[in-house]
CSV table of C-alpha atoms in Angstrom, one decimal:
chain,number,residue,atom,x,y,z
A,1286,MET,CA,133.5,77.2,121.7
A,1287,TRP,CA,133.6,78.7,118.1
A,1288,HIS,CA,137.3,79.0,117.8
A,1289,GLY,CA,138.2,77.4,114.5
A,1290,PHE,CA,134.5,76.7,113.5
A,1291,TYR,CA,135.0,77.1,109.9
A,1292,LYS,CA,138.3,74.7,110.0
A,1293,LYS,CA,136.1,71.6,111.5
A,1294,GLU,CA,134.5,69.0,109.5
A,1295,LEU,CA,131.0,69.4,109.0
A,1296,SER,CA,129.8,66.8,111.3
A,1297,ILE,CA,131.5,68.6,114.3
A,1298,ARG,CA,130.0,72.0,113.1
A,1299,ARG,CA,126.6,70.6,113.3
A,1300,LYS,CA,127.2,69.1,116.5
A,1301,LEU,CA,128.5,72.3,117.9
A,1302,ILE,CA,125.3,74.2,116.6
A,1303,LYS,CA,123.2,71.1,118.5
A,1304,ASP,CA,124.9,71.7,121.7
A,1305,TYR,CA,124.5,75.4,121.4
A,1306,GLN,CA,120.8,74.9,121.0
A,1307,LYS,CA,120.6,71.7,123.1
A,1308,LYS,CA,118.2,69.9,120.6
A,1309,ASP,CA,118.9,68.3,117.3
A,1310,ILE,CA,119.2,69.7,113.9
A,1311,PRO,CA,116.5,68.5,111.8
A,1312,ILE,CA,119.0,67.5,108.9
A,1313,PRO,CA,118.2,67.6,106.0
A,1314,VAL,CA,115.7,70.0,106.5
A,1315,VAL,CA,113.6,70.3,103.4
A,1316,LEU,CA,110.7,72.2,102.1
A,1317,PRO,CA,107.9,69.6,101.4
A,1318,GLU,CA,106.9,69.6,97.8
A,1319,LEU,CA,103.2,69.8,99.4
A,1320,ASN,CA,104.1,73.0,100.9
A,1321,ALA,CA,106.2,74.6,98.3
A,1322,ASP,CA,103.2,73.7,95.6
A,1323,GLN,CA,101.0,75.7,97.8
A,1324,MET,CA,103.1,78.7,98.3
A,1325,ILE,CA,104.0,79.7,95.0
A,1326,GLU,CA,101.9,78.8,91.4
A,1327,ASN,CA,103.4,76.5,88.9
A,1328,TYR,CA,105.8,74.9,91.1
A,1329,LEU,CA,108.0,72.8,89.7
A,1330,PHE,CA,110.9,72.2,92.4
A,1331,ASN,CA,112.9,73.7,95.2
A,1332,TYR,CA,115.8,76.1,94.5
A,1333,HIS,CA,118.5,75.7,97.4
A,1334,LEU,CA,121.0,78.5,98.7
A,1335,PRO,CA,123.3,77.1,101.0
A,1336,LEU,CA,122.7,78.6,104.9
A,1337,GLY,CA,125.5,78.9,107.4
A,1338,VAL,CA,125.9,80.6,110.7
A,1339,ALA,CA,127.9,84.2,111.6
A,1340,LEU,CA,129.7,83.8,115.0
A,1341,HIS,CA,130.6,86.2,117.8
A,1342,PHE,CA,127.8,88.4,117.7
A,1343,GLU,CA,126.7,90.1,120.8
A,1344,ILE,CA,123.9,92.5,120.7
A,1345,ASN,CA,122.3,94.4,123.4
A,1346,ASP,CA,124.4,92.5,125.8
A,1347,SER,CA,123.0,89.2,124.4
A,1348,PRO,CA,125.1,86.4,122.7
A,1349,TYR,CA,123.8,85.1,119.2
A,1350,VAL,CA,124.5,82.7,116.5
A,1351,ILE,CA,123.2,84.0,113.4
A,1352,PRO,CA,121.7,82.0,110.4
A,1353,MET,CA,122.7,83.3,107.1
A,1354,ALA,CA,121.2,82.1,103.5
A,1355,ILE,CA,123.4,83.2,100.9
A,1356,GLU,CA,125.4,81.9,97.8
A,1357,GLU,CA,128.5,84.3,98.0
A,1358,PRO,CA,131.5,83.3,99.7
A,1359,SER,CA,133.2,85.5,102.3
A,1360,VAL,CA,130.1,87.1,103.5
A,1361,ILE,CA,129.4,84.9,106.5
A,1362,ALA,CA,133.2,85.2,107.6
A,1363,ALA,CA,133.2,88.6,106.9
A,1364,ALA,CA,130.3,89.2,109.3
A,1365,SER,CA,131.9,86.8,112.1
A,1366,ASN,CA,135.2,88.8,111.8
A,1367,GLY,CA,133.3,92.3,112.2
A,1368,ALA,CA,131.3,91.2,114.7
A,1369,LYS,CA,134.3,89.8,116.7
A,1370,LEU,CA,136.3,93.0,116.7
A,1371,LEU,CA,133.2,95.2,117.4
A,1372,GLY,CA,132.2,93.4,120.3
A,1373,ASN,CA,128.6,94.7,121.9
A,1374,ILE,CA,126.5,96.2,119.1
A,1375,GLU,CA,123.5,98.5,120.2
A,1376,SER,CA,120.2,98.1,118.4
A,1377,ARG,CA,117.1,100.0,119.2
A,1378,ILE,CA,113.9,100.0,116.8
A,1379,VAL,CA,112.2,102.8,116.7
A,1380,ASN,CA,108.2,102.2,115.8
A,1381,ARG,CA,107.3,99.3,113.5
A,1382,HIS,CA,104.5,100.8,111.4
A,1383,LEU,CA,103.5,99.9,107.7
A,1384,ILE,CA,101.8,102.8,105.8
A,1385,GLY,CA,98.9,102.1,103.5
A,1386,GLN,CA,97.6,104.4,100.7
A,1387,ILE,CA,94.2,105.0,99.5
A,1388,ILE,CA,94.4,107.2,96.7
A,1389,VAL,CA,91.5,109.0,95.6
A,1390,MET,CA,90.7,111.1,92.1
A,1391,GLN,CA,88.8,113.7,91.4
A,1392,VAL,CA,88.6,115.7,94.7
A,1393,THR,CA,90.2,118.7,95.8
A,1394,LEU,CA,92.7,118.6,98.8
A,1395,ASP,CA,91.1,121.3,100.5
A,1396,ARG,CA,87.6,119.1,100.4
A,1397,ALA,CA,89.8,115.8,101.1
A,1398,LYS,CA,90.9,117.8,104.5
A,1399,GLU,CA,87.5,118.8,105.6
A,1400,LEU,CA,86.3,115.4,104.9
A,1401,LEU,CA,89.2,113.8,106.9
A,1402,LYS,CA,88.5,116.3,110.0
A,1403,LEU,CA,84.9,115.1,109.9
A,1404,TYR,CA,85.1,111.9,109.4
A,1405,ARG,CA,88.7,110.6,110.8
A,1406,SER,CA,87.2,108.8,113.9
A,1407,GLN,CA,84.6,106.9,112.0
A,1408,TRP,CA,86.9,105.5,109.4
A,1409,LEU,CA,89.4,104.4,112.0
A,1410,ASN,CA,86.8,102.7,114.0
A,1411,TYR,CA,85.5,100.8,110.9
A,1412,ALA,CA,89.2,100.1,109.7
A,1413,ARG,CA,89.8,98.7,113.2
A,1414,GLU,CA,86.5,96.8,113.4
A,1415,VAL,CA,87.6,94.9,109.9
A,1416,SER,CA,91.1,94.6,111.4
A,1417,ARG,CA,89.8,92.7,114.4
A,1418,ASP,CA,92.1,89.8,114.2
A,1419,ILE,CA,95.1,91.8,114.3
A,1420,VAL,CA,93.4,94.3,117.0
A,1421,SER,CA,93.3,91.4,119.3
A,1422,TYR,CA,96.9,91.0,119.3
A,1423,GLY,CA,97.8,94.8,120.2
A,1424,GLY,CA,98.2,96.0,116.5
A,1425,GLY,CA,96.0,97.2,113.5
A,1426,PRO,CA,95.3,100.6,112.7
A,1427,LEU,CA,96.8,103.6,114.4
A,1428,ASP,CA,95.8,106.7,112.4
A,1429,LEU,CA,94.7,108.2,109.3
A,1430,TYR,CA,96.1,111.3,107.7
A,1431,ILE,CA,96.5,113.1,104.1
A,1432,LYS,CA,99.8,113.0,102.6
A,1433,GLU,CA,100.4,116.3,100.2
A,1434,ASP,CA,101.9,115.7,97.2
A,1435,GLN,CA,103.0,117.9,94.7
A,1436,GLY,CA,102.3,117.6,90.9
A,1437,THR,CA,99.4,115.6,91.2
A,1438,ASP,CA,95.7,116.1,91.1
A,1439,CYS,CA,95.1,113.0,93.6
A,1440,VAL,CA,95.0,113.1,96.7
A,1441,CYS,CA,96.2,110.2,99.3
A,1442,PHE,CA,94.6,109.2,102.4
A,1443,CYS,CA,97.4,107.1,104.5
A,1444,LEU,CA,96.8,104.6,106.9
A,1445,SER,CA,99.4,103.6,109.7
A,1446,PHE,CA,99.0,100.3,110.7
A,1447,ASP,CA,100.7,97.9,113.4
A,1448,PRO,CA,101.5,94.6,112.2
A,1449,VAL,CA,102.7,93.2,115.4
A,1450,ASP,CA,104.7,90.3,114.7
A,1451,ALA,CA,103.5,89.4,111.1
A,1452,MET,CA,104.7,90.9,107.9
A,1453,GLY,CA,101.1,92.4,107.9
A,1454,ALA,CA,100.6,93.0,104.1
A,1455,ASN,CA,97.8,91.0,103.7
A,1456,SER,CA,96.3,92.4,107.0
A,1457,ILE,CA,96.5,96.0,106.0
A,1458,ASN,CA,95.9,95.5,102.2
A,1459,SER,CA,92.4,94.1,103.1
A,1460,CYS,CA,91.9,96.7,105.5
A,1461,LEU,CA,92.4,99.4,102.9
A,1462,GLU,CA,90.5,98.1,100.3
A,1463,THR,CA,87.3,97.7,102.6
A,1464,LEU,CA,87.9,101.1,103.8
A,1465,ALA,CA,88.4,102.6,100.4
A,1466,PRO,CA,84.8,102.6,99.6
A,1467,GLN,CA,83.7,104.7,102.4
A,1468,ILE,CA,86.3,107.5,101.9
A,1469,VAL,CA,85.6,107.7,97.9
A,1470,GLU,CA,81.9,107.9,98.7
A,1471,ALA,CA,82.5,110.7,100.9
A,1472,CYS,CA,84.8,112.4,98.5
A,1473,GLN,CA,82.4,112.0,95.9
A,1474,GLY,CA,85.8,111.0,93.9
A,1475,LYS,CA,87.0,108.2,92.1
A,1476,LEU,CA,89.3,105.4,93.5
A,1477,LEU,CA,92.9,105.1,92.1
A,1478,THR,CA,94.0,102.1,93.8
A,1479,ALA,CA,94.3,101.1,97.7
A,1480,ILE,CA,97.5,99.3,98.6
A,1481,LEU,CA,100.3,99.3,101.2
A,1482,SER,CA,103.4,101.1,100.7
A,1483,ASN,CA,107.1,99.2,101.2
A,1484,TYR,CA,108.5,102.4,102.5
A,1485,SER,CA,107.8,103.5,106.0
A,1486,PRO,CA,110.8,106.3,106.7
A,1487,ASP,CA,109.3,106.8,110.3
A,1488,SER,CA,109.6,103.2,111.3
A,1489,TYR,CA,113.4,102.0,111.5
A,1490,VAL,CA,116.3,100.7,113.8
A,1491,ASP,CA,118.9,102.4,115.0
A,1492,VAL,CA,122.4,100.6,115.6
A,1493,SER,CA,125.3,101.7,116.8
A,1494,ALA,CA,128.8,100.0,117.9
A,1495,SER,CA,132.1,101.6,119.1
A,1496,ILE,CA,135.8,100.0,118.9
A,1497,PRO,CA,139.0,100.7,120.3
A,1498,ILE,CA,141.3,101.6,117.3
A,1499,ASN,CA,144.1,99.5,118.6
A,1500,ARG,CA,142.2,96.5,118.1
A,1501,LEU,CA,142.6,97.5,114.4
A,1502,SER,CA,146.4,96.6,114.5
A,1503,LYS,CA,149.1,96.1,117.0
A,1504,ASP,CA,151.1,98.7,115.7
A,1505,SER,CA,149.5,101.9,117.1
A,1506,MET,CA,150.3,104.2,113.7
A,1507,LYS,CA,148.6,101.9,111.5
A,1508,ALA,CA,145.6,101.6,113.5
A,1509,ARG,CA,145.3,105.1,113.5
A,1510,ASN,CA,145.5,105.2,109.7
A,1511,ILE,CA,143.3,102.3,109.3
A,1512,ALA,CA,140.6,104.1,111.5
A,1513,GLN,CA,141.1,107.4,109.5
A,1514,ALA,CA,140.7,105.7,106.2
A,1515,ILE,CA,137.6,104.1,107.3
A,1516,VAL,CA,136.3,107.3,108.4
A,1517,GLU,CA,137.2,108.9,104.9
A,1518,LEU,CA,135.8,105.9,102.9
A,1519,SER,CA,132.2,106.3,105.2
A,1520,ASP,CA,132.5,110.3,104.2
A,1521,TYR,CA,132.5,109.6,100.6
A,1522,ALA,CA,129.7,107.4,100.8
A,1523,GLN,CA,127.8,110.4,101.8
A,1524,VAL,CA,128.6,112.3,98.8
A,1525,ASP,CA,129.3,109.8,95.9
A,1526,VAL,CA,126.6,108.0,94.8
A,1527,TYR,CA,128.6,105.2,93.2
A,1528,ARG,CA,130.4,104.5,96.4
A,1529,ALA,CA,127.3,104.9,98.3
A,1530,VAL,CA,125.5,102.2,96.2
A,1531,THR,CA,128.4,99.6,96.8
A,1532,HIS,CA,128.8,101.0,100.6
A,1533,ASN,CA,125.1,100.0,100.7
A,1534,LYS,CA,125.4,96.8,99.0
A,1535,GLY,CA,127.8,95.5,101.6
A,1536,ILE,CA,125.2,96.2,104.3
A,1537,MET,CA,122.6,94.3,102.5
A,1538,ASN,CA,124.8,91.3,102.1
A,1539,GLY,CA,124.2,90.7,105.8
A,1540,VAL,CA,120.8,92.0,106.0
A,1541,ASP,CA,119.6,89.8,103.1
A,1542,ALA,CA,121.2,86.8,104.0
A,1543,VAL,CA,119.4,86.8,107.4
A,1544,LEU,CA,116.1,87.9,105.8
A,1545,MET,CA,116.4,84.7,103.6
A,1546,ALA,CA,117.5,82.4,106.4
A,1547,THR,CA,114.1,83.7,108.3
A,1548,GLY,CA,111.4,83.5,105.3
A,1549,ASN,CA,110.9,87.2,105.4
A,1550,ASP,CA,110.4,89.5,102.2
A,1551,TRP,CA,114.0,90.7,101.2
A,1552,ARG,CA,112.5,92.1,98.3
A,1553,ALA,CA,110.3,94.7,99.9
A,1554,VAL,CA,112.9,95.5,102.6
A,1555,GLU,CA,115.3,96.4,99.8
A,1556,ALA,CA,113.0,98.8,98.1
A,1557,GLY,CA,112.3,100.2,101.4
A,1558,VAL,CA,116.2,100.6,102.5
A,1559,HIS,CA,116.9,101.9,99.1
A,1560,ALA,CA,114.3,104.4,98.9
A,1561,PHE,CA,115.3,105.6,102.6
A,1562,ALA,CA,118.9,106.1,101.7
A,1563,SER,CA,117.6,108.8,99.3
A,1564,ARG,CA,115.4,110.2,101.3
A,1565,SER,CA,117.4,113.8,101.3
A,1566,GLY,CA,116.9,113.6,97.4
A,1567,CYS,CA,120.6,112.1,97.0
A,1568,TYR,CA,121.5,108.6,97.3
A,1569,ARG,CA,123.7,108.1,100.4
A,1570,GLY,CA,125.4,105.6,102.5
A,1571,LEU,CA,123.5,104.3,105.2
A,1572,SER,CA,125.9,104.2,108.0
A,1573,GLN,CA,128.6,106.5,109.0
A,1574,TRP,CA,131.7,106.1,110.9
A,1575,VAL,CA,133.5,108.8,113.2
A,1576,LEU,CA,136.3,108.9,115.6
A,1577,LYS,CA,135.5,110.0,119.0
A,1578,GLU,CA,136.5,112.7,120.6
A,1579,ASN,CA,139.3,111.3,122.0
A,1580,GLN,CA,140.6,109.9,119.1
A,1581,SER,CA,141.1,106.3,120.5
A,1582,GLU,CA,137.6,104.9,119.4
A,1583,LEU,CA,136.0,104.4,116.1
A,1584,LYS,CA,132.1,104.7,116.1
A,1585,GLY,CA,129.8,103.5,113.7
A,1586,THR,CA,126.2,104.3,113.4
A,1587,MET,CA,123.3,103.5,111.4
A,1588,ARG,CA,119.6,103.9,110.6
A,1589,ILE,CA,117.5,101.5,108.6
A,1590,PRO,CA,114.1,100.8,108.0
A,1591,LEU,CA,113.5,96.9,108.4
A,1592,GLN,CA,110.0,95.7,108.0
A,1593,VAL,CA,110.4,92.2,109.3
A,1594,ALA,CA,108.1,89.3,110.7
A,1595,THR,CA,108.4,86.3,112.8
A,1596,VAL,CA,104.8,84.6,112.1
A,1597,GLY,CA,102.5,84.2,109.4
A,1598,GLY,CA,103.3,84.2,105.7
A,1599,SER,CA,105.5,81.6,103.9
A,1600,LEU,CA,107.9,81.9,107.1
A,1601,SER,CA,105.0,79.8,109.4
A,1602,SER,CA,105.2,76.8,106.7
A,1603,HIS,CA,109.1,77.1,105.8
A,1604,PRO,CA,111.0,74.8,108.3
A,1605,GLN,CA,114.1,76.5,107.3
A,1606,ALA,CA,112.5,79.4,108.1
A,1607,GLN,CA,111.3,78.0,111.5
A,1608,TRP,CA,114.7,76.4,112.4
A,1609,SER,CA,116.5,79.9,111.8
A,1610,LEU,CA,114.0,81.9,114.2
A,1611,ALA,CA,114.5,78.9,116.8
A,1612,LEU,CA,118.4,79.4,116.6
A,1613,LEU,CA,117.8,83.2,117.3
A,1614,GLY,CA,115.8,82.3,120.4
A,1615,HIS,CA,112.2,82.5,118.6
A,1616,PRO,CA,112.4,86.5,118.9
A,1617,ARG,CA,109.6,88.8,118.1
A,1618,ALA,CA,109.3,90.8,115.1
A,1619,LYS,CA,111.2,94.0,116.8
A,1620,GLU,CA,113.8,91.8,118.5
A,1621,LEU,CA,114.5,90.6,114.7
A,1622,ALA,CA,114.5,93.9,113.3
A,1623,GLU,CA,117.5,94.8,115.9
A,1624,ILE,CA,119.3,91.7,115.4
A,1625,ILE,CA,119.2,91.9,111.5
A,1626,ALA,CA,120.4,95.9,111.5
A,1627,ALA,CA,123.6,94.6,113.6
A,1628,VAL,CA,124.5,92.2,111.3
A,1629,GLY,CA,124.1,95.1,108.8
A,1630,LEU,CA,126.7,97.2,110.8
A,1631,ALA,CA,129.4,94.3,111.4
A,1632,GLN,CA,129.0,93.6,107.3
A,1633,ASN,CA,129.8,97.2,106.9
A,1634,PHE,CA,132.3,97.6,109.2
A,1635,ALA,CA,134.3,94.3,107.9
A,1636,ALA,CA,134.0,95.7,104.2
A,1637,LEU,CA,135.5,99.0,105.0
A,1638,ARG,CA,138.3,97.5,107.0
A,1639,ALA,CA,139.2,95.4,104.0
A,1640,LEU,CA,139.0,97.8,101.3
A,1641,VAL,CA,141.3,100.3,103.6
A,1642,THR,CA,143.8,97.6,104.2
A,1643,ASP,CA,144.4,94.5,101.9
A,1644,GLY,CA,141.9,95.3,99.6
A,1645,ILE,CA,138.4,93.0,99.2
A,1646,GLN,CA,140.2,90.6,97.2
A,1647,LYS,CA,142.5,89.0,99.4
A,1648,GLY,CA,140.2,87.5,101.8
A,1649,HIS,CA,137.4,87.0,99.0
A,1650,MET,CA,139.3,85.2,96.6
A,1651,PRO,CA,140.6,82.4,98.7
A,1652,LEU,CA,137.2,81.7,99.4
A,1653,GLN,CA,135.9,82.0,96.1
A,1654,ALA,CA,138.7,79.3,94.9
A,1655,ARG,CA,136.5,76.5,96.1
A,1656,SER,CA,133.3,77.9,93.9
A,1657,LEU,CA,135.9,78.3,90.6
A,1658,ALA,CA,137.2,74.5,91.4
A,1659,MET,CA,133.6,73.3,91.0
A,1660,GLN,CA,133.2,75.4,88.1
A,1661,ALA,CA,136.3,73.7,86.6
A,1662,GLY,CA,134.8,70.3,87.3
A,1663,ALA,CA,136.5,69.2,90.3
A,1664,VAL,CA,134.7,66.8,92.6
A,1665,GLY,CA,135.6,65.3,96.3
A,1666,SER,CA,138.9,65.6,97.2
A,1667,GLU,CA,139.9,67.4,94.1
A,1668,VAL,CA,138.3,70.7,95.2
A,1669,GLY,CA,140.5,71.2,98.1
A,1670,LEU,CA,143.5,70.2,96.0
A,1671,LEU,CA,142.6,72.7,93.2
A,1672,SER,CA,141.4,75.4,95.4
A,1673,GLN,CA,144.5,75.3,97.3
A,1674,GLN,CA,147.1,75.4,93.9
A,1675,LEU,CA,144.8,78.3,92.8
A,1676,VAL,CA,145.7,80.3,95.8
A,1677,GLN,CA,149.0,79.5,96.0
A,1678,GLU,CA,149.6,80.5,92.0
A,1679,ASN,CA,147.4,83.7,93.0
A,1680,ASN,CA,145.6,82.9,89.8
A,1681,TYR,CA,141.8,82.9,89.5
A,1682,GLN,CA,140.9,82.3,86.0
A,1683,LEU,CA,138.8,79.6,85.2
A,1684,SER,CA,140.9,78.5,82.0
A,1685,ARG,CA,143.7,77.8,84.7
A,1686,ALA,CA,141.5,76.0,87.4
A,1687,LYS,CA,140.9,73.8,84.1
A,1688,GLU,CA,144.7,73.0,83.3
A,1689,LEU,CA,145.3,72.5,87.0
A,1690,LEU,CA,142.5,69.8,87.4
A,1691,ASP,CA,143.9,68.0,84.4
A,1692,LYS,CA,147.5,68.0,85.7
A,1693,ILE,CA,145.6,66.7,89.3
A,1694,ARG,CA,144.0,63.9,87.6
A,1695,TYR,CA,146.8,63.1,85.3
A,1696,SER,CA,149.3,62.7,88.4
A,1697,SER,CA,146.3,60.5,90.3
A,1698,ASP,CA,146.1,58.2,87.4
A,1699,ASN,CA,149.8,57.3,87.5
A,1700,ILE,CA,149.7,56.8,90.9
A,1701,SER,CA,147.1,54.6,90.8
A,1702,GLU,CA,148.5,52.8,88.0
A,1703,ASP,CA,152.0,52.3,89.9
């Protein structure tokens, strides 16, 4: 069904997605100005990003077509190719809890521990009472504990909180601000702040995939060399921060694009992910690839925190986000996190494979040529003609693109005069 999807006319691509969903695509899917004006302050107009689909994904033995909103060429193609080669990707979420902080000054740690032991049940019951709506959906406050920090006179009371399918920021912040005065009064201290953290190191997704190395090349020796190079490049991202940052950026290309398409807070996820990558005290690559004992399979694993939502917030009033969630089969938040983690691993595999074979530019620049053609001023059929010539010349300089565009137009003028 998806063979040669990228080569087909736009109308055909839309029809294939329509047939896949068994319902019409609401084109154009526009964010109404009335909605947008309520979402942010000082609203002027909408800023658009292209939305496409990544194909060939099989996650936990189920097929998916993945919506991705991104401006960078080659990302969607790479994700699709990575997914096609990897086959089934296993993804499992471990917890989905937010952490809220009530930070109190002018109280000793020992005194705070005594008070927590005495009032913990009472404070938790109160927190659940003020979070009745989300408690009714099976979520809300779970535990209250003290996080011991070195080098500070403050005491941090931490509230773990299950947001169910919502992002949960407003729910937990309201709970924290309501609970904080009770804790501060008992401590006879002073409140520094009460707010959620975007770092939840005990809530993450474990994702993995294995690929027979003979899929990497028809030449068995070349396939083995590619697999070994992927392993070595992956290992290098565990010891070199420069490589680790770019390694993880490749993962986030896929992760962020799905977050954007589904209306999720990609900034919060990015912050949490990069903190997680630094949890050992050094910034490391999130994924790791190894050759299995039989040396015939390459296995990739990744652990990544993904605080995502499928209800509430701006995504409930954003028609593109609603369409994207429908394309994914209206997943719960936990399933969406598993999907996004799988996309990140496929994106990472595709990037590493490109780096150790033809280099990242060979696949990237032909796709970039269309953007360069438009930068040069090409319109309509000129875009295809110009990008084709840039690829043939293997020249991706804007100055050369403008020269070639002038020649195309000069040739076209001569033909029309004849």
